[in-house]
Amino acid sequence: FEPGIDAVATVSAVKSSCQKRLPPYMQPQAIVQLERLPRNTNGKVDRAALPDPPSGPSLSMLESIQLAETPTEEALAAIWAEVLRIDPKAVPVD
C-alpha cells in the first residue's frame, strides 16, 4: 500500500484498505511501516532488503484470546506456548 508522494499511510488506513479488498485469509497478520519501499536497479521492490515482520502474537490474535477452561486446554496452551515461545495465557483456545 503506497499512499502517494505527499500522503501518509497509517496502520489503520492500511488495515481498512485490506479489509475492503481482501478476504480474511489474505489479510496481512503484521504491518510494518517503512519510510519508502526498497527498490532494485530495475525499479522493482527489493524483497531481500525488506525488514522482517515483528515477531510475537499479532494484535488480532491478542484480541481473540480466551483463557483455557479445562485441564486439557491448559496442557495444549502450555505446549503451544513452548513451541511459539510466548506467554501461555496468550495462546488462543480456538
JSON list of C-alpha atoms in Angstrom, two decimals:
[
{"chain": "A", "resi": 1, "resn": "PHE", "atom": "CA", "xyz": [0.00, 0.00, 0.00]},
{"chain": "A", "resi": 2, "resn": "GLU", "atom": "CA", "xyz": [1.63, 3.21, -1.11]},
{"chain": "A", "resi": 3, "resn": "PRO", "atom": "CA", "xyz": [-0.50, 6.31, -0.39]},
{"chain": "A", "resi": 4, "resn": "GLY", "atom": "CA", "xyz": [1.25, 8.62, -2.83]},
{"chain": "A", "resi": 5, "resn": "ILE", "atom": "CA", "xyz": [4.02, 11.16, -2.72]},
{"chain": "A", "resi": 6, "resn": "ASP", "atom": "CA", "xyz": [2.58, 13.57, -0.13]},
{"chain": "A", "resi": 7, "resn": "ALA", "atom": "CA", "xyz": [0.18, 11.28, 1.74]},
{"chain": "A", "resi": 8, "resn": "VAL", "atom": "CA", "xyz": [0.92, 9.40, 4.96]},
{"chain": "A", "resi": 9, "resn": "ALA", "atom": "CA", "xyz": [-0.27, 5.82, 5.33]},
{"chain": "A", "resi": 10, "resn": "THR", "atom": "CA", "xyz": [-1.42, 4.96, 8.83]},
{"chain": "A", "resi": 11, "resn": "VAL", "atom": "CA", "xyz": [-1.66, 1.38, 10.05]},
{"chain": "A", "resi": 12, "resn": "SER", "atom": "CA", "xyz": [-5.43, 1.78, 10.43]},
{"chain": "A", "resi": 13, "resn": "ALA", "atom": "CA", "xyz": [-5.73, 3.02, 6.80]},
{"chain": "A", "resi": 14, "resn": "VAL", "atom": "CA", "xyz": [-3.80, 0.01, 5.54]},
{"chain": "A", "resi": 15, "resn": "LYS", "atom": "CA", "xyz": [-5.91, -2.40, 7.61]},
{"chain": "A", "resi": 16, "resn": "SER", "atom": "CA", "xyz": [-9.11, -0.75, 6.41]},
{"chain": "A", "resi": 17, "resn": "SER", "atom": "CA", "xyz": [-7.99, -0.94, 2.78]},
{"chain": "A", "resi": 18, "resn": "CYS", "atom": "CA", "xyz": [-7.06, -4.61, 3.15]},
{"chain": "A", "resi": 19, "resn": "GLN", "atom": "CA", "xyz": [-10.38, -5.44, 4.84]},
{"chain": "A", "resi": 20, "resn": "LYS", "atom": "CA", "xyz": [-12.29, -3.84, 1.96]},
{"chain": "A", "resi": 21, "resn": "ARG", "atom": "CA", "xyz": [-10.33, -5.52, -0.82]},
{"chain": "A", "resi": 22, "resn": "LEU", "atom": "CA", "xyz": [-9.14, -8.87, 0.54]},
{"chain": "A", "resi": 23, "resn": "PRO", "atom": "CA", "xyz": [-10.86, -11.92, 2.03]},
{"chain": "A", "resi": 24, "resn": "PRO", "atom": "CA", "xyz": [-9.89, -12.58, 5.68]},
{"chain": "A", "resi": 25, "resn": "TYR", "atom": "CA", "xyz": [-7.42, -15.36, 4.87]},
{"chain": "A", "resi": 26, "resn": "MET", "atom": "CA", "xyz": [-5.40, -12.99, 2.62]},
{"chain": "A", "resi": 27, "resn": "GLN", "atom": "CA", "xyz": [-5.22, -10.06, 5.05]},
{"chain": "A", "resi": 28, "resn": "PRO", "atom": "CA", "xyz": [-1.74, -9.44, 6.47]},
{"chain": "A", "resi": 29, "resn": "GLN", "atom": "CA", "xyz": [-1.02, -10.57, 10.01]},
{"chain": "A", "resi": 30, "resn": "ALA", "atom": "CA", "xyz": [1.66, -7.93, 10.52]},
{"chain": "A", "resi": 31, "resn": "ILE", "atom": "CA", "xyz": [2.07, -4.46, 9.08]},
{"chain": "A", "resi": 32, "resn": "VAL", "atom": "CA", "xyz": [5.49, -2.81, 9.02]},
{"chain": "A", "resi": 33, "resn": "GLN", "atom": "CA", "xyz": [5.56, 0.90, 8.28]},
{"chain": "A", "resi": 34, "resn": "LEU", "atom": "CA", "xyz": [8.52, 1.99, 6.14]},
{"chain": "A", "resi": 35, "resn": "GLU", "atom": "CA", "xyz": [9.69, 5.40, 5.04]},
{"chain": "A", "resi": 36, "resn": "ARG", "atom": "CA", "xyz": [9.86, 4.02, 1.49]},
{"chain": "A", "resi": 37, "resn": "LEU", "atom": "CA", "xyz": [9.97, 0.62, -0.16]},
{"chain": "A", "resi": 38, "resn": "PRO", "atom": "CA", "xyz": [13.47, -0.57, -1.07]},
{"chain": "A", "resi": 39, "resn": "ARG", "atom": "CA", "xyz": [13.86, -0.77, -4.86]},
{"chain": "A", "resi": 40, "resn": "ASN", "atom": "CA", "xyz": [16.40, -2.59, -7.01]},
{"chain": "A", "resi": 41, "resn": "THR", "atom": "CA", "xyz": [18.01, -1.11, -10.12]},
{"chain": "A", "resi": 42, "resn": "ASN", "atom": "CA", "xyz": [15.00, -2.15, -12.23]},
{"chain": "A", "resi": 43, "resn": "GLY", "atom": "CA", "xyz": [12.60, -0.22, -10.01]},
{"chain": "A", "resi": 44, "resn": "LYS", "atom": "CA", "xyz": [11.03, -3.37, -8.57]},
{"chain": "A", "resi": 45, "resn": "VAL", "atom": "CA", "xyz": [10.60, -3.91, -4.82]},
{"chain": "A", "resi": 46, "resn": "ASP", "atom": "CA", "xyz": [13.78, -5.47, -3.42]},
{"chain": "A", "resi": 47, "resn": "ARG", "atom": "CA", "xyz": [12.25, -8.18, -1.23]},
{"chain": "A", "resi": 48, "resn": "ALA", "atom": "CA", "xyz": [15.60, -9.19, 0.22]},
{"chain": "A", "resi": 49, "resn": "ALA", "atom": "CA", "xyz": [16.04, -5.67, 1.62]},
{"chain": "A", "resi": 50, "resn": "LEU", "atom": "CA", "xyz": [12.65, -5.65, 3.38]},
{"chain": "A", "resi": 51, "resn": "PRO", "atom": "CA", "xyz": [12.80, -5.88, 7.20]},
{"chain": "A", "resi": 52, "resn": "ASP", "atom": "CA", "xyz": [11.43, -8.95, 8.95]},
{"chain": "A", "resi": 53, "resn": "PRO", "atom": "CA", "xyz": [7.93, -8.54, 10.37]},
{"chain": "A", "resi": 54, "resn": "PRO", "atom": "CA", "xyz": [7.70, -8.18, 14.14]},
{"chain": "A", "resi": 55, "resn": "SER", "atom": "CA", "xyz": [7.74, -11.47, 15.98]},
{"chain": "A", "resi": 56, "resn": "GLY", "atom": "CA", "xyz": [5.22, -12.48, 18.59]},
{"chain": "A", "resi": 57, "resn": "PRO", "atom": "CA", "xyz": [1.44, -12.63, 18.55]},
{"chain": "A", "resi": 58, "resn": "SER", "atom": "CA", "xyz": [-0.41, -10.25, 16.26]},
{"chain": "A", "resi": 59, "resn": "LEU", "atom": "CA", "xyz": [-2.91, -7.69, 17.52]},
{"chain": "A", "resi": 60, "resn": "SER", "atom": "CA", "xyz": [-5.82, -9.65, 16.04]},
{"chain": "A", "resi": 61, "resn": "MET", "atom": "CA", "xyz": [-4.60, -12.75, 17.87]},
{"chain": "A", "resi": 62, "resn": "LEU", "atom": "CA", "xyz": [-4.31, -10.86, 21.15]},
{"chain": "A", "resi": 63, "resn": "GLU", "atom": "CA", "xyz": [-7.85, -9.51, 20.73]},
{"chain": "A", "resi": 64, "resn": "SER", "atom": "CA", "xyz": [-9.28, -13.03, 20.36]},
{"chain": "A", "resi": 65, "resn": "ILE", "atom": "CA", "xyz": [-7.60, -14.61, 23.40]},
{"chain": "A", "resi": 66, "resn": "GLN", "atom": "CA", "xyz": [-9.73, -16.72, 25.69]},
{"chain": "A", "resi": 67, "resn": "LEU", "atom": "CA", "xyz": [-8.30, -18.33, 28.78]},
{"chain": "A", "resi": 68, "resn": "ALA", "atom": "CA", "xyz": [-8.16, -22.12, 28.96]},
{"chain": "A", "resi": 69, "resn": "GLU", "atom": "CA", "xyz": [-11.08, -23.55, 30.88]},
{"chain": "A", "resi": 70, "resn": "THR", "atom": "CA", "xyz": [-10.24, -27.25, 31.21]},
{"chain": "A", "resi": 71, "resn": "PRO", "atom": "CA", "xyz": [-7.05, -29.11, 32.15]},
{"chain": "A", "resi": 72, "resn": "THR", "atom": "CA", "xyz": [-6.77, -30.37, 28.55]},
{"chain": "A", "resi": 73, "resn": "GLU", "atom": "CA", "xyz": [-6.96, -26.83, 27.17]},
{"chain": "A", "resi": 74, "resn": "GLU", "atom": "CA", "xyz": [-4.36, -25.70, 29.72]},
{"chain": "A", "resi": 75, "resn": "ALA", "atom": "CA", "xyz": [-2.00, -28.52, 28.67]},
{"chain": "A", "resi": 76, "resn": "LEU", "atom": "CA", "xyz": [-2.44, -27.71, 24.98]},
{"chain": "A", "resi": 77, "resn": "ALA", "atom": "CA", "xyz": [-1.93, -24.00, 25.63]},
{"chain": "A", "resi": 78, "resn": "ALA", "atom": "CA", "xyz": [1.30, -24.77, 27.52]},
{"chain": "A", "resi": 79, "resn": "ILE", "atom": "CA", "xyz": [2.57, -26.92, 24.63]},
{"chain": "A", "resi": 80, "resn": "TRP", "atom": "CA", "xyz": [1.81, -24.22, 22.04]},
{"chain": "A", "resi": 81, "resn": "ALA", "atom": "CA", "xyz": [3.29, -21.52, 24.25]},
{"chain": "A", "resi": 82, "resn": "GLU", "atom": "CA", "xyz": [6.53, -23.50, 24.45]},
{"chain": "A", "resi": 83, "resn": "VAL", "atom": "CA", "xyz": [6.61, -24.05, 20.68]},
{"chain": "A", "resi": 84, "resn": "LEU", "atom": "CA", "xyz": [5.77, -20.40, 19.88]},
{"chain": "A", "resi": 85, "resn": "ARG", "atom": "CA", "xyz": [7.89, -19.05, 22.77]},
{"chain": "A", "resi": 86, "resn": "ILE", "atom": "CA", "xyz": [5.12, -16.85, 24.10]},
{"chain": "A", "resi": 87, "resn": "ASP", "atom": "CA", "xyz": [3.20, -16.48, 27.35]},
{"chain": "A", "resi": 88, "resn": "PRO", "atom": "CA", "xyz": [0.89, -19.49, 27.88]},
{"chain": "A", "resi": 89, "resn": "LYS", "atom": "CA", "xyz": [-2.02, -17.12, 28.51]},
{"chain": "A", "resi": 90, "resn": "ALA", "atom": "CA", "xyz": [-1.52, -15.60, 25.04]},
{"chain": "A", "resi": 91, "resn": "VAL", "atom": "CA", "xyz": [-2.36, -18.84, 23.19]},
{"chain": "A", "resi": 92, "resn": "PRO", "atom": "CA", "xyz": [-5.89, -18.73, 21.73]},
{"chain": "A", "resi": 93, "resn": "VAL", "atom": "CA", "xyz": [-8.14, -21.61, 22.73]},
{"chain": "A", "resi": 94, "resn": "ASP", "atom": "CA", "xyz": [-9.55, -21.94, 19.21]}
]
